[in-house]
């Protein structure tokens, strides 16, 4: 056993937005924006809805088989692809862009969540088969977000002049040099060579980023039958031609989503706002928005122009040249997949809640939304420090100053003037009664004196607490070191560190342990603490 696990409510981490916490709590205000909370009964209804939709399984399997040509696919992956032809097979899907070397840890957490949930559903509903799918958002062009990663706190960034969809960019010497640079940190660990060799095997010079990501994800998760889908496909996009037409020429999707945004915006900050046209023009090293100007259509920041008729013909003949933005991407995913549950992070869940009416409009079943698993990994050396301070898992999420105050108070060393404050308050109340009896107009004056006096006493209490904290500088430094290690850049570990940091130390056992502790439909944050080696 590599880890012990403890689960805590997401609300206790102080790291998730109000809309996500309200969704998890089933607040009534959000119920119009999704179909049902994720449970087994809801899964059964989602299955019935997908059966009624009857997505094109043959085209999906043909595309997958083509994408897996020349790839060393496990028997589990091959069997799952073939199973998609059967009407009783459904998918559990998660999605992400092709971040450099998979980017932050949550990239692999969401994939393992999909694997775990698919396994659980297959056991609980044996008349059906559920397969995990990783939908690669390879058409994303955000280089600033995607082309860097962190290993043990050090940032590695691929500097490239290539443009367009990141998935279509070509691995070059500069990118491979990053792996060599990372190896200095990784090779000192037992499995460092394995992870470095794996990265180099996937990110070979001349390979596209989407092919490299496909290869790496397949190598890491193929044993569990994970299917990787690159949606940058002409055959799959043909299924979206009617929606794309509607978006280009009627602007219907933006109208539908905007109405939802207005309703949701009465209670929450919205994640994504629709544009009049929610499609990009995608060709070679170009991905730019399509905009309408007077009687013609333009590709933003270029000289490319189309008449309405030219654009209509282009969509019919080359649908692969059209790339959906965040408003249409989910609809595309659910159109081509026999999917019943979508696993996403807090931001994803928030913007999917804006899309339910769009799915209703196009008669596509809205998937069950499952917040992806989150983990905090605590290595032995840090667990020992935490144990010496007698901290519990929930306290780790407190700001350093609050954490120190809690320790001082737990030790019975926190100076408090509660009794003095009460006595002072009672004294002024008595004075107010006496003064009011003499002159009613003195009531406000005495009340003001009371407020001033109490404020001064509270200020004294804060100074006393600060002085007490100064006596605990060693503890304060320990807290600072723990927080810096477990919460890099003042955020969750999973949003910064790359999987290679931990794989180099623990190897395949790390992935297996994460899967073992991955939850299915339960929605809790998990703290994983490394255990001592068994004798």
Short mmCIF file of C-alpha atoms in Angstrom, two decimals:
data_model
loop_
_atom_site.label_atom_id
_atom_site.label_comp_id
_atom_site.label_asym_id
_atom_site.label_seq_id
_atom_site.Cartn_x
_atom_site.Cartn_y
_atom_site.Cartn_z
CA UNK A 1 0.00 0.00 0.00
CA UNK A 2 1.46 3.33 -1.06
CA UNK A 3 -1.03 5.72 0.54
CA UNK A 4 -3.60 5.98 3.25
CA UNK A 5 -6.61 8.06 2.21
CA UNK A 6 -8.86 10.48 4.01
CA UNK A 7 -11.78 12.24 2.35
CA UNK A 8 -13.05 15.68 3.31
CA UNK A 9 -15.87 17.86 1.95
CA UNK A 10 -14.90 20.12 -0.95
CA UNK A 11 -16.27 23.07 1.02
CA UNK A 12 -13.64 22.46 3.72
CA UNK A 13 -10.80 23.15 1.27
CA UNK A 14 -11.81 26.78 0.56
CA UNK A 15 -10.62 26.16 -3.01
CA UNK A 16 -13.85 25.78 -4.97
CA UNK A 17 -16.35 28.33 -6.26
CA UNK A 18 -19.80 28.90 -4.85
CA UNK A 19 -21.50 27.57 -7.99
CA UNK A 20 -19.60 24.27 -7.73
CA UNK A 21 -20.33 23.87 -4.02
CA UNK A 22 -24.00 24.70 -4.61
CA UNK A 23 -24.11 22.10 -7.38
CA UNK A 24 -22.68 19.47 -5.05
CA UNK A 25 -25.21 20.41 -2.37
CA UNK A 26 -28.13 20.22 -4.82
CA UNK A 27 -29.24 23.81 -4.25
CA UNK A 28 -32.64 24.46 -5.80
CA UNK A 29 -31.50 27.55 -7.66
CA UNK A 30 -29.25 25.40 -9.88
CA UNK A 31 -31.61 22.52 -10.62
CA UNK A 32 -33.03 24.06 -13.83
CA UNK A 33 -29.51 24.04 -15.29
CA UNK A 34 -28.83 20.29 -15.28
CA UNK A 35 -30.78 17.08 -15.77
CA UNK A 36 -30.15 15.24 -12.52
CA UNK A 37 -27.57 14.75 -9.78
CA UNK A 38 -25.25 11.85 -10.66
CA UNK A 39 -26.43 8.60 -9.11
CA UNK A 40 -27.30 5.13 -10.38
CA UNK A 41 -30.95 5.95 -11.09
CA UNK A 42 -29.86 8.99 -13.08
CA UNK A 43 -27.38 6.83 -15.00
CA UNK A 44 -30.24 4.50 -15.99
CA UNK A 45 -32.23 7.45 -17.32
CA UNK A 46 -29.18 8.76 -19.17
CA UNK A 47 -28.81 5.35 -20.82
CA UNK A 48 -32.42 5.46 -22.02
CA UNK A 49 -31.90 8.96 -23.40
CA UNK A 50 -28.78 7.90 -25.30
CA UNK A 51 -30.56 4.86 -26.72
CA UNK A 52 -33.25 7.18 -28.04
CA UNK A 53 -30.62 9.48 -29.55
CA UNK A 54 -28.88 6.53 -31.24
CA UNK A 55 -25.51 8.16 -32.08
CA UNK A 56 -23.58 6.95 -35.13
CA UNK A 57 -21.48 4.19 -33.56
CA UNK A 58 -20.07 2.86 -36.82
CA UNK A 59 -18.49 6.16 -37.83
CA UNK A 60 -17.11 6.64 -34.31
CA UNK A 61 -15.47 3.19 -34.33
CA UNK A 62 -14.08 3.69 -37.84
CA UNK A 63 -12.47 6.98 -36.78
CA UNK A 64 -11.03 5.40 -33.63
CA UNK A 65 -9.63 2.43 -35.54
CA UNK A 66 -7.93 4.81 -37.95
CA UNK A 67 -6.50 6.90 -35.11
CA UNK A 68 -5.12 3.76 -33.44
CA UNK A 69 -3.36 2.53 -36.59
CA UNK A 70 0.32 2.07 -35.78
CA UNK A 71 -0.36 2.54 -32.08
CA UNK A 72 0.43 -0.23 -29.63
CA UNK A 73 -3.07 -0.63 -28.24
CA UNK A 74 -3.74 -3.08 -25.41
CA UNK A 75 -6.30 -5.84 -25.77
CA UNK A 76 -8.50 -3.92 -23.31
CA UNK A 77 -8.47 -0.83 -25.56
CA UNK A 78 -9.17 -2.86 -28.71
CA UNK A 79 -12.05 -4.67 -27.04
CA UNK A 80 -13.54 -1.40 -25.78
CA UNK A 81 -13.39 0.15 -29.24
CA UNK A 82 -15.19 -2.85 -30.74
CA UNK A 83 -17.71 -2.81 -27.90
CA UNK A 84 -18.80 0.69 -28.92
CA UNK A 85 -20.60 -0.90 -31.88
CA UNK A 86 -22.97 -2.60 -29.45
CA UNK A 87 -26.14 -0.74 -28.38
CA UNK A 88 -25.61 -1.70 -24.74
CA UNK A 89 -22.18 -0.01 -24.52
CA UNK A 90 -21.86 3.54 -23.24
CA UNK A 91 -19.03 5.90 -22.45
CA UNK A 92 -17.85 7.81 -19.40
CA UNK A 93 -16.01 10.78 -20.82
CA UNK A 94 -13.54 13.35 -19.61
CA UNK A 95 -11.80 15.95 -21.75
CA UNK A 96 -8.74 18.15 -21.74
CA UNK A 97 -6.37 20.01 -24.03
CA UNK A 98 -2.96 18.49 -24.88
CA UNK A 99 -0.99 20.27 -22.16
CA UNK A 100 2.78 19.90 -22.36
CA UNK A 101 3.72 16.46 -20.94
CA UNK A 102 0.07 16.33 -19.65
CA UNK A 103 0.50 19.57 -17.67
CA UNK A 104 -0.86 19.67 -14.10
CA UNK A 105 -1.74 16.59 -12.05
CA UNK A 106 -5.48 17.00 -12.46
CA UNK A 107 -5.03 15.97 -16.11
CA UNK A 108 -4.42 12.40 -14.96
CA UNK A 109 -6.83 12.62 -12.02
CA UNK A 110 -9.80 13.18 -14.32
CA UNK A 111 -8.74 10.32 -16.60
CA UNK A 112 -8.44 7.91 -13.66
CA UNK A 113 -11.83 9.09 -12.43
CA UNK A 114 -13.33 8.12 -15.79
CA UNK A 115 -11.64 4.71 -15.59
CA UNK A 116 -12.88 4.14 -12.03
CA UNK A 117 -16.44 5.22 -12.74
CA UNK A 118 -16.65 3.08 -15.88
CA UNK A 119 -15.50 0.06 -13.88
CA UNK A 120 -17.98 0.72 -11.09
CA UNK A 121 -20.91 1.23 -13.45
CA UNK A 122 -20.06 -1.95 -15.35
CA UNK A 123 -20.24 -3.84 -12.06
CA UNK A 124 -23.43 -2.19 -10.84
CA UNK A 125 -25.25 -2.39 -14.18
CA UNK A 126 -23.88 -5.65 -15.68
CA UNK A 127 -26.42 -5.66 -18.51
CA UNK A 128 -24.48 -2.70 -19.94
CA UNK A 129 -20.84 -2.01 -20.68
CA UNK A 130 -19.17 1.28 -19.86
CA UNK A 131 -15.88 2.36 -21.38
CA UNK A 132 -13.73 5.34 -20.34
CA UNK A 133 -12.96 7.93 -23.02
CA UNK A 134 -10.46 10.76 -23.00
CA UNK A 135 -11.65 13.42 -25.46
CA UNK A 136 -8.60 15.43 -26.49
CA UNK A 137 -9.27 19.12 -27.05
CA UNK A 138 -6.38 19.34 -29.47
CA UNK A 139 -7.83 22.26 -31.42
CA UNK A 140 -7.22 24.71 -28.57
CA UNK A 141 -4.74 27.43 -29.57
CA UNK A 142 -3.90 28.88 -26.15
CA UNK A 143 -0.11 28.52 -26.09
CA UNK A 144 0.27 30.47 -22.84
CA UNK A 145 -1.92 27.98 -21.00
CA UNK A 146 -0.79 24.75 -22.64
CA UNK A 147 2.92 24.92 -23.40
CA UNK A 148 4.42 24.77 -19.91
CA UNK A 149 4.52 22.49 -16.89
CA UNK A 150 6.08 22.34 -13.42
CA UNK A 151 8.33 19.62 -12.02
CA UNK A 152 9.18 19.94 -8.32
CA UNK A 153 8.30 23.60 -8.48
CA UNK A 154 10.46 24.43 -11.51
CA UNK A 155 8.71 25.75 -14.60
CA UNK A 156 9.51 24.26 -18.01
CA UNK A 157 8.13 26.13 -21.00
CA UNK A 158 8.33 25.31 -24.69
CA UNK A 159 9.20 28.47 -26.59
CA UNK A 160 7.92 28.09 -30.16
CA UNK A 161 6.90 30.39 -32.96
CA UNK A 162 4.39 27.86 -34.26
CA UNK A 163 0.80 29.06 -34.36
CA UNK A 164 -2.69 27.63 -34.63
CA UNK A 165 -4.11 24.59 -32.88
CA UNK A 166 -1.63 23.33 -30.29
CA UNK A 167 -2.46 19.72 -31.17
CA UNK A 168 -1.18 20.27 -34.71
CA UNK A 169 2.14 21.81 -33.63
CA UNK A 170 5.25 19.77 -34.38
CA UNK A 171 7.66 18.51 -31.75
CA UNK A 172 11.09 20.07 -32.36
CA UNK A 173 14.57 19.98 -30.84
CA UNK A 174 13.69 22.72 -28.35
CA UNK A 175 10.87 20.64 -26.89
CA UNK A 176 13.00 17.51 -26.63
CA UNK A 177 15.69 19.63 -24.95
CA UNK A 178 13.14 20.39 -22.22
CA UNK A 179 12.91 16.67 -21.45
CA UNK A 180 16.71 16.54 -21.19
CA UNK A 181 16.59 19.51 -18.83
CA UNK A 182 13.88 17.88 -16.71
CA UNK A 183 15.89 14.68 -16.51
CA UNK A 184 18.33 16.40 -14.16
CA UNK A 185 15.56 16.47 -11.55
CA UNK A 186 13.98 13.13 -12.43
CA UNK A 187 16.89 10.72 -12.93
CA UNK A 188 17.89 10.89 -9.26
CA UNK A 189 14.70 8.97 -8.40
CA UNK A 190 14.12 5.19 -8.79
CA UNK A 191 11.77 5.50 -11.76
CA UNK A 192 13.22 8.66 -13.23
CA UNK A 193 14.68 6.91 -16.25
CA UNK A 194 11.36 5.20 -16.97
CA UNK A 195 9.43 8.47 -17.06
CA UNK A 196 12.12 10.27 -19.08
CA UNK A 197 12.27 7.42 -21.62
CA UNK A 198 8.47 7.43 -21.82
CA UNK A 199 8.35 11.14 -22.53
CA UNK A 200 11.03 10.86 -25.21
CA UNK A 201 9.29 7.92 -26.85
CA UNK A 202 6.07 9.91 -27.14
CA UNK A 203 7.51 13.33 -27.93
CA UNK A 204 9.70 12.36 -30.86
CA UNK A 205 10.89 15.08 -33.23
CA UNK A 206 8.45 15.49 -36.13
CA UNK A 207 5.47 14.16 -34.16
CA UNK A 208 2.47 16.43 -33.65
CA UNK A 209 1.56 17.40 -30.10
CA UNK A 210 -1.76 15.57 -30.37
CA UNK A 211 0.01 12.40 -31.52
CA UNK A 212 2.54 12.74 -28.70
CA UNK A 213 -0.19 13.27 -26.10
CA UNK A 214 -2.17 10.37 -27.58
CA UNK A 215 0.89 8.13 -27.27
CA UNK A 216 1.71 9.15 -23.69
CA UNK A 217 -1.87 8.85 -22.42
CA UNK A 218 -2.24 5.47 -24.13
CA UNK A 219 1.00 4.26 -22.54
CA UNK A 220 -0.10 5.37 -19.07
CA UNK A 221 -3.73 4.22 -19.13
CA UNK A 222 -4.10 1.68 -21.93
CA UNK A 223 -4.01 -1.23 -19.49
CA UNK A 224 -7.37 -0.09 -18.14
CA UNK A 225 -8.97 0.16 -21.56
CA UNK A 226 -8.99 3.95 -21.83
CA UNK A 227 -9.92 5.12 -25.33
CA UNK A 228 -8.26 8.33 -26.52
CA UNK A 229 -10.32 10.28 -29.05
CA UNK A 230 -8.97 13.11 -31.19
CA UNK A 231 -12.08 14.99 -32.29
CA UNK A 232 -10.19 16.86 -35.03
CA UNK A 233 -11.83 14.65 -37.65
CA UNK A 234 -13.75 15.40 -40.83
CA UNK A 235 -15.94 12.29 -40.48
CA UNK A 236 -16.98 13.22 -36.96
CA UNK A 237 -17.55 16.88 -37.74
CA UNK A 238 -19.95 15.93 -40.52
CA UNK A 239 -22.36 15.04 -37.72
CA UNK A 240 -22.35 18.68 -36.66
CA UNK A 241 -23.00 20.31 -40.02
CA UNK A 242 -26.64 21.24 -39.19
CA UNK A 243 -25.59 22.85 -35.89
CA UNK A 244 -22.62 24.61 -37.49
CA UNK A 245 -24.94 25.98 -40.19
CA UNK A 246 -27.32 27.20 -37.54
CA UNK A 247 -24.48 28.91 -35.73
CA UNK A 248 -22.99 30.55 -38.82
CA UNK A 249 -26.13 31.78 -40.49
CA UNK A 250 -28.81 32.04 -37.80
CA UNK A 251 -26.72 32.62 -34.65
CA UNK A 252 -29.19 30.38 -32.84
CA UNK A 253 -26.75 28.80 -30.33
CA UNK A 254 -25.65 32.21 -29.03
CA UNK A 255 -29.26 33.28 -28.53
CA UNK A 256 -30.11 30.10 -26.61
CA UNK A 257 -27.03 30.22 -24.40
CA UNK A 258 -27.28 33.96 -23.81
CA UNK A 259 -30.78 33.47 -22.40
CA UNK A 260 -29.41 30.83 -20.01
CA UNK A 261 -26.47 33.06 -19.07
CA UNK A 262 -28.88 35.82 -18.12
CA UNK A 263 -30.81 33.50 -15.79
CA UNK A 264 -27.70 31.92 -14.29
CA UNK A 265 -26.02 35.31 -13.99
CA UNK A 266 -28.69 36.43 -11.53
CA UNK A 267 -27.03 34.17 -8.97
CA UNK A 268 -23.46 33.45 -10.12
CA UNK A 269 -20.55 34.74 -12.17
CA UNK A 270 -20.78 33.04 -15.56
CA UNK A 271 -17.79 31.14 -16.96
CA UNK A 272 -18.15 31.60 -20.71
CA UNK A 273 -20.10 34.02 -22.84
CA UNK A 274 -21.34 33.05 -26.30
CA UNK A 275 -20.36 34.95 -29.41
CA UNK A 276 -22.61 35.57 -32.40
CA UNK A 277 -20.61 32.87 -34.19
CA UNK A 278 -19.01 30.19 -32.05
CA UNK A 279 -16.78 28.61 -34.68
CA UNK A 280 -13.13 29.00 -35.62
CA UNK A 281 -11.58 28.54 -39.04
CA UNK A 282 -9.03 25.75 -38.65
CA UNK A 283 -6.47 25.13 -41.37
CA UNK A 284 -2.78 24.23 -41.21
CA UNK A 285 -1.23 26.57 -38.61
CA UNK A 286 -4.26 28.84 -38.37
CA UNK A 287 -7.15 28.84 -35.89
CA UNK A 288 -9.04 32.12 -35.88
CA UNK A 289 -12.63 33.14 -35.21
CA UNK A 290 -15.13 33.42 -38.03
CA UNK A 291 -16.95 36.77 -37.89
CA UNK A 292 -19.72 38.24 -39.98
CA UNK A 293 -19.19 41.68 -41.49
CA UNK A 294 -22.09 43.18 -43.38
CA UNK A 295 -22.83 40.80 -46.28
CA UNK A 296 -19.75 38.57 -46.00
CA UNK A 297 -17.79 36.44 -43.54
CA UNK A 298 -14.18 36.94 -42.48
CA UNK A 299 -11.53 34.95 -40.67
CA UNK A 300 -10.32 37.23 -37.88
CA UNK A 301 -6.82 38.72 -38.25
CA UNK A 302 -6.50 37.46 -41.84
CA UNK A 303 -7.52 38.51 -45.35
CA UNK A 304 -9.68 35.39 -45.80
CA UNK A 305 -13.25 36.25 -46.82
CA UNK A 306 -16.30 34.25 -47.86
CA UNK A 307 -19.71 34.98 -49.24
CA UNK A 308 -22.55 33.16 -47.51
CA UNK A 309 -22.75 30.69 -50.39
CA UNK A 310 -19.01 30.03 -50.35
CA UNK A 311 -19.08 29.38 -46.63
CA UNK A 312 -22.08 27.05 -46.99
CA UNK A 313 -20.28 25.04 -49.67
CA UNK A 314 -17.09 24.92 -47.65
CA UNK A 315 -18.94 23.56 -44.61
CA UNK A 316 -20.54 20.80 -46.68
CA UNK A 317 -17.33 19.83 -48.45
CA UNK A 318 -14.73 20.36 -45.67
CA UNK A 319 -16.34 20.36 -42.22
CA UNK A 320 -12.91 19.71 -40.69
CA UNK A 321 -12.08 23.37 -41.35
CA UNK A 322 -14.57 24.42 -38.68
CA UNK A 323 -13.61 24.22 -35.02
CA UNK A 324 -16.16 24.71 -32.20
CA UNK A 325 -15.42 27.00 -29.28
CA UNK A 326 -16.31 26.25 -25.66
CA UNK A 327 -20.02 26.87 -26.30
CA UNK A 328 -20.32 24.20 -29.00
CA UNK A 329 -17.55 21.79 -28.01
CA UNK A 330 -19.65 19.95 -25.43
CA UNK A 331 -22.53 19.59 -27.85
CA UNK A 332 -20.12 18.13 -30.41
CA UNK A 333 -18.78 15.66 -27.85
CA UNK A 334 -22.24 14.47 -26.84
CA UNK A 335 -23.40 14.23 -30.46
CA UNK A 336 -20.68 11.77 -31.48
CA UNK A 337 -20.37 9.71 -28.26
CA UNK A 338 -22.84 7.32 -26.59
CA UNK A 339 -21.98 9.16 -23.40
CA UNK A 340 -23.86 9.14 -20.10
CA UNK A 341 -21.54 11.02 -17.71
CA UNK A 342 -19.03 13.82 -18.17
CA UNK A 343 -16.23 14.28 -15.64
CA UNK A 344 -14.90 17.79 -15.40
CA UNK A 345 -13.17 20.22 -13.08
CA UNK A 346 -14.86 23.04 -11.23
CA UNK A 347 -14.57 25.46 -14.14
CA UNK A 348 -15.91 22.89 -16.58
CA UNK A 349 -18.90 22.02 -14.41
CA UNK A 350 -19.66 25.75 -14.11
CA UNK A 351 -19.73 26.41 -17.84
CA UNK A 352 -21.58 23.16 -18.65
CA UNK A 353 -24.39 24.45 -16.44
CA UNK A 354 -24.80 27.23 -19.01
CA UNK A 355 -25.37 24.75 -21.82
CA UNK A 356 -28.36 22.59 -20.83
CA UNK A 357 -30.88 24.66 -22.82
CA UNK A 358 -28.63 24.39 -25.88
CA UNK A 359 -28.76 20.59 -25.63
CA UNK A 360 -32.54 20.72 -25.25
CA UNK A 361 -32.79 22.97 -28.31
CA UNK A 362 -30.91 20.46 -30.49
CA UNK A 363 -32.48 17.39 -28.86
CA UNK A 364 -29.16 15.99 -27.63
CA UNK A 365 -29.21 14.36 -24.16
CA UNK A 366 -27.40 16.42 -21.54
CA UNK A 367 -24.88 14.21 -19.68
CA UNK A 368 -24.68 13.78 -15.95
CA UNK A 369 -22.05 16.17 -14.61
CA UNK A 370 -19.51 14.68 -12.19
CA UNK A 371 -16.94 16.89 -10.49
CA UNK A 372 -13.56 15.28 -11.10
CA UNK A 373 -11.61 13.77 -8.23
CA UNK A 374 -9.13 15.97 -6.41
CA UNK A 375 -6.15 14.75 -4.41
CA UNK A 376 -3.54 16.22 -2.11
CA UNK A 377 -0.42 14.02 -2.02
CA UNK A 378 1.62 14.13 1.18
CA UNK A 379 5.00 12.39 1.12
CA UNK A 380 6.38 10.70 4.25
CA UNK A 381 8.80 13.45 5.22
CA UNK A 382 6.03 16.03 5.14
CA UNK A 383 3.56 13.72 6.87
CA UNK A 384 6.03 13.40 9.74
CA UNK A 385 6.28 17.17 10.11
CA UNK A 386 2.51 17.52 10.01
CA UNK A 387 2.15 14.80 12.63
CA UNK A 388 4.62 16.54 14.98
CA UNK A 389 2.52 19.69 14.77
CA UNK A 390 -0.60 17.60 15.45
CA UNK A 391 -2.43 19.01 12.43
CA UNK A 392 -5.46 17.38 10.85
CA UNK A 393 -6.16 17.27 7.11
CA UNK A 394 -8.74 20.04 7.12
CA UNK A 395 -6.41 22.43 8.94
CA UNK A 396 -3.85 22.09 6.14
CA UNK A 397 -6.13 24.15 3.91
CA UNK A 398 -6.16 27.12 6.29
CA UNK A 399 -4.07 30.23 5.50
CA UNK A 400 -0.73 30.13 7.39
CA UNK A 401 -1.74 32.85 9.86
CA UNK A 402 -4.99 31.08 10.73
CA UNK A 403 -3.17 27.78 11.03
CA UNK A 404 -0.66 29.27 13.47
CA UNK A 405 -3.46 30.86 15.49
CA UNK A 406 -5.19 27.48 15.69
CA UNK A 407 -2.01 25.83 16.97
CA UNK A 408 -1.43 28.56 19.55
CA UNK A 409 -5.03 28.28 20.72
CA UNK A 410 -4.90 24.47 20.84
CA UNK A 411 -1.85 24.75 23.09
CA UNK A 412 -3.83 27.02 25.41
CA UNK A 413 -1.44 29.88 24.68
CA UNK A 414 -3.69 32.20 22.75
CA UNK A 415 -4.21 35.43 24.73
CA UNK A 416 -7.91 36.26 24.86
CA UNK A 417 -9.71 39.11 26.58
CA UNK A 418 -13.20 37.65 26.31
CA UNK A 419 -13.93 38.13 30.02
CA UNK A 420 -12.50 41.63 30.04
CA UNK A 421 -14.49 42.55 26.93
CA UNK A 422 -17.66 41.30 28.56
CA UNK A 423 -16.94 43.20 31.78
CA UNK A 424 -16.18 46.40 29.87
CA UNK A 425 -19.33 46.02 27.81
CA UNK A 426 -21.40 45.48 30.96
CA UNK A 427 -19.80 48.51 32.61
CA UNK A 428 -20.74 50.81 29.74
CA UNK A 429 -24.26 49.38 29.62
CA UNK A 430 -24.59 50.25 33.31
CA UNK A 431 -23.20 53.74 32.67
CA UNK A 432 -25.61 54.19 29.78
CA UNK A 433 -28.57 53.38 32.06
CA UNK A 434 -27.36 55.87 34.69
CA UNK A 435 -26.62 58.63 32.18
CA UNK A 436 -29.91 58.14 30.32
CA UNK A 437 -31.79 58.50 33.57
CA UNK A 438 -30.17 61.93 33.96
CA UNK A 439 -30.44 63.03 30.33
CA UNK A 440 -31.80 60.90 27.47
CA UNK A 441 -29.53 62.70 24.99
CA UNK A 442 -26.45 61.21 26.69
CA UNK A 443 -27.34 57.71 25.44
CA UNK A 444 -25.60 58.12 22.09
CA UNK A 445 -22.51 59.66 23.69
CA UNK A 446 -22.09 56.75 26.10
CA UNK A 447 -22.62 54.24 23.27
CA UNK A 448 -19.87 55.94 21.25
CA UNK A 449 -17.51 55.78 24.26
CA UNK A 450 -18.31 52.07 24.61
CA UNK A 451 -17.46 51.37 20.96
CA UNK A 452 -14.17 53.27 21.26
CA UNK A 453 -13.18 51.45 24.42
CA UNK A 454 -14.05 48.03 23.03
CA UNK A 455 -12.12 48.75 19.83
CA UNK A 456 -9.04 49.70 21.85
CA UNK A 457 -9.30 46.54 23.92
CA UNK A 458 -9.70 44.40 20.77
CA UNK A 459 -6.63 46.12 19.30
CA UNK A 460 -4.72 45.23 22.46
CA UNK A 461 -5.83 41.61 22.10
CA UNK A 462 -4.54 41.51 18.51
CA UNK A 463 -1.18 42.93 19.63
CA UNK A 464 -0.96 40.34 22.38
CA UNK A 465 -1.74 37.59 19.86
CA UNK A 466 0.91 38.92 17.49
CA UNK A 467 3.44 38.92 20.30
CA UNK A 468 2.50 35.34 21.20
CA UNK A 469 2.89 34.27 17.57
CA UNK A 470 6.35 35.84 17.50
CA UNK A 471 7.31 33.46 20.30
CA UNK A 472 6.47 30.61 17.92
CA UNK A 473 8.71 31.58 15.01
CA UNK A 474 10.04 28.04 14.62
CA UNK A 475 6.51 26.67 14.28
CA UNK A 476 5.67 29.49 11.89
CA UNK A 477 8.61 28.54 9.67
CA UNK A 478 7.52 24.89 9.69
CA UNK A 479 4.01 25.89 8.67
CA UNK A 480 5.37 28.08 5.87
CA UNK A 481 7.51 25.19 4.55
CA UNK A 482 4.58 22.75 4.65
CA UNK A 483 2.26 25.18 2.90
CA UNK A 484 4.83 26.00 0.22
CA UNK A 485 5.39 22.32 -0.51
CA UNK A 486 1.76 21.14 -0.48
CA UNK A 487 0.18 24.27 -1.92
CA UNK A 488 2.59 25.56 -4.58
CA UNK A 489 1.95 29.06 -5.86
CA UNK A 490 -0.67 29.39 -3.07
CA UNK A 491 -3.00 26.97 -4.81
CA UNK A 492 -3.82 23.31 -4.96
CA UNK A 493 -0.92 20.98 -5.71
CA UNK A 494 -2.92 19.35 -8.52
CA UNK A 495 -3.16 22.64 -10.40
CA UNK A 496 0.62 23.06 -10.63
CA UNK A 497 2.78 19.94 -10.36
CA UNK A 498 3.25 17.47 -13.22
CA UNK A 499 2.73 13.73 -12.77
CA UNK A 500 6.43 13.12 -13.54
CA UNK A 501 7.35 14.56 -10.13
CA UNK A 502 5.69 11.60 -8.42
CA UNK A 503 6.02 8.92 -11.10
CA UNK A 504 9.81 9.26 -10.93
CA UNK A 505 9.63 8.39 -7.21
CA UNK A 506 7.04 5.63 -7.24
CA UNK A 507 6.69 4.43 -10.85
CA UNK A 508 3.56 2.60 -12.10
CA UNK A 509 2.54 1.99 -8.49
CA UNK A 510 1.71 5.71 -8.30
CA UNK A 511 -0.90 5.46 -11.07
CA UNK A 512 -2.28 2.23 -9.60
CA UNK A 513 -2.59 3.81 -6.15
CA UNK A 514 -4.40 6.84 -7.57
CA UNK A 515 -6.86 4.56 -9.32
CA UNK A 516 -7.35 2.53 -6.14
CA UNK A 517 -8.30 5.68 -4.22
CA UNK A 518 -10.31 7.31 -7.02
CA UNK A 519 -13.96 7.80 -6.18
CA UNK A 520 -16.83 7.17 -8.58
CA UNK A 521 -20.06 9.09 -8.01
CA UNK A 522 -19.03 10.18 -4.51
CA UNK A 523 -18.00 13.81 -4.44
CA UNK A 524 -15.24 14.31 -1.85
CA UNK A 525 -11.71 15.73 -1.78
CA UNK A 526 -9.11 13.03 -0.99
CA UNK A 527 -5.91 13.53 1.01
CA UNK A 528 -3.34 10.81 0.27
CA UNK A 529 -0.55 10.28 2.80
CA UNK A 530 2.44 8.10 1.95
CA UNK A 531 2.83 5.18 4.32
CA UNK A 532 6.01 3.64 5.69
CA UNK A 533 7.39 0.75 3.65
CA UNK A 534 5.96 -2.54 4.85
CA UNK A 535 8.44 -4.93 6.44
#
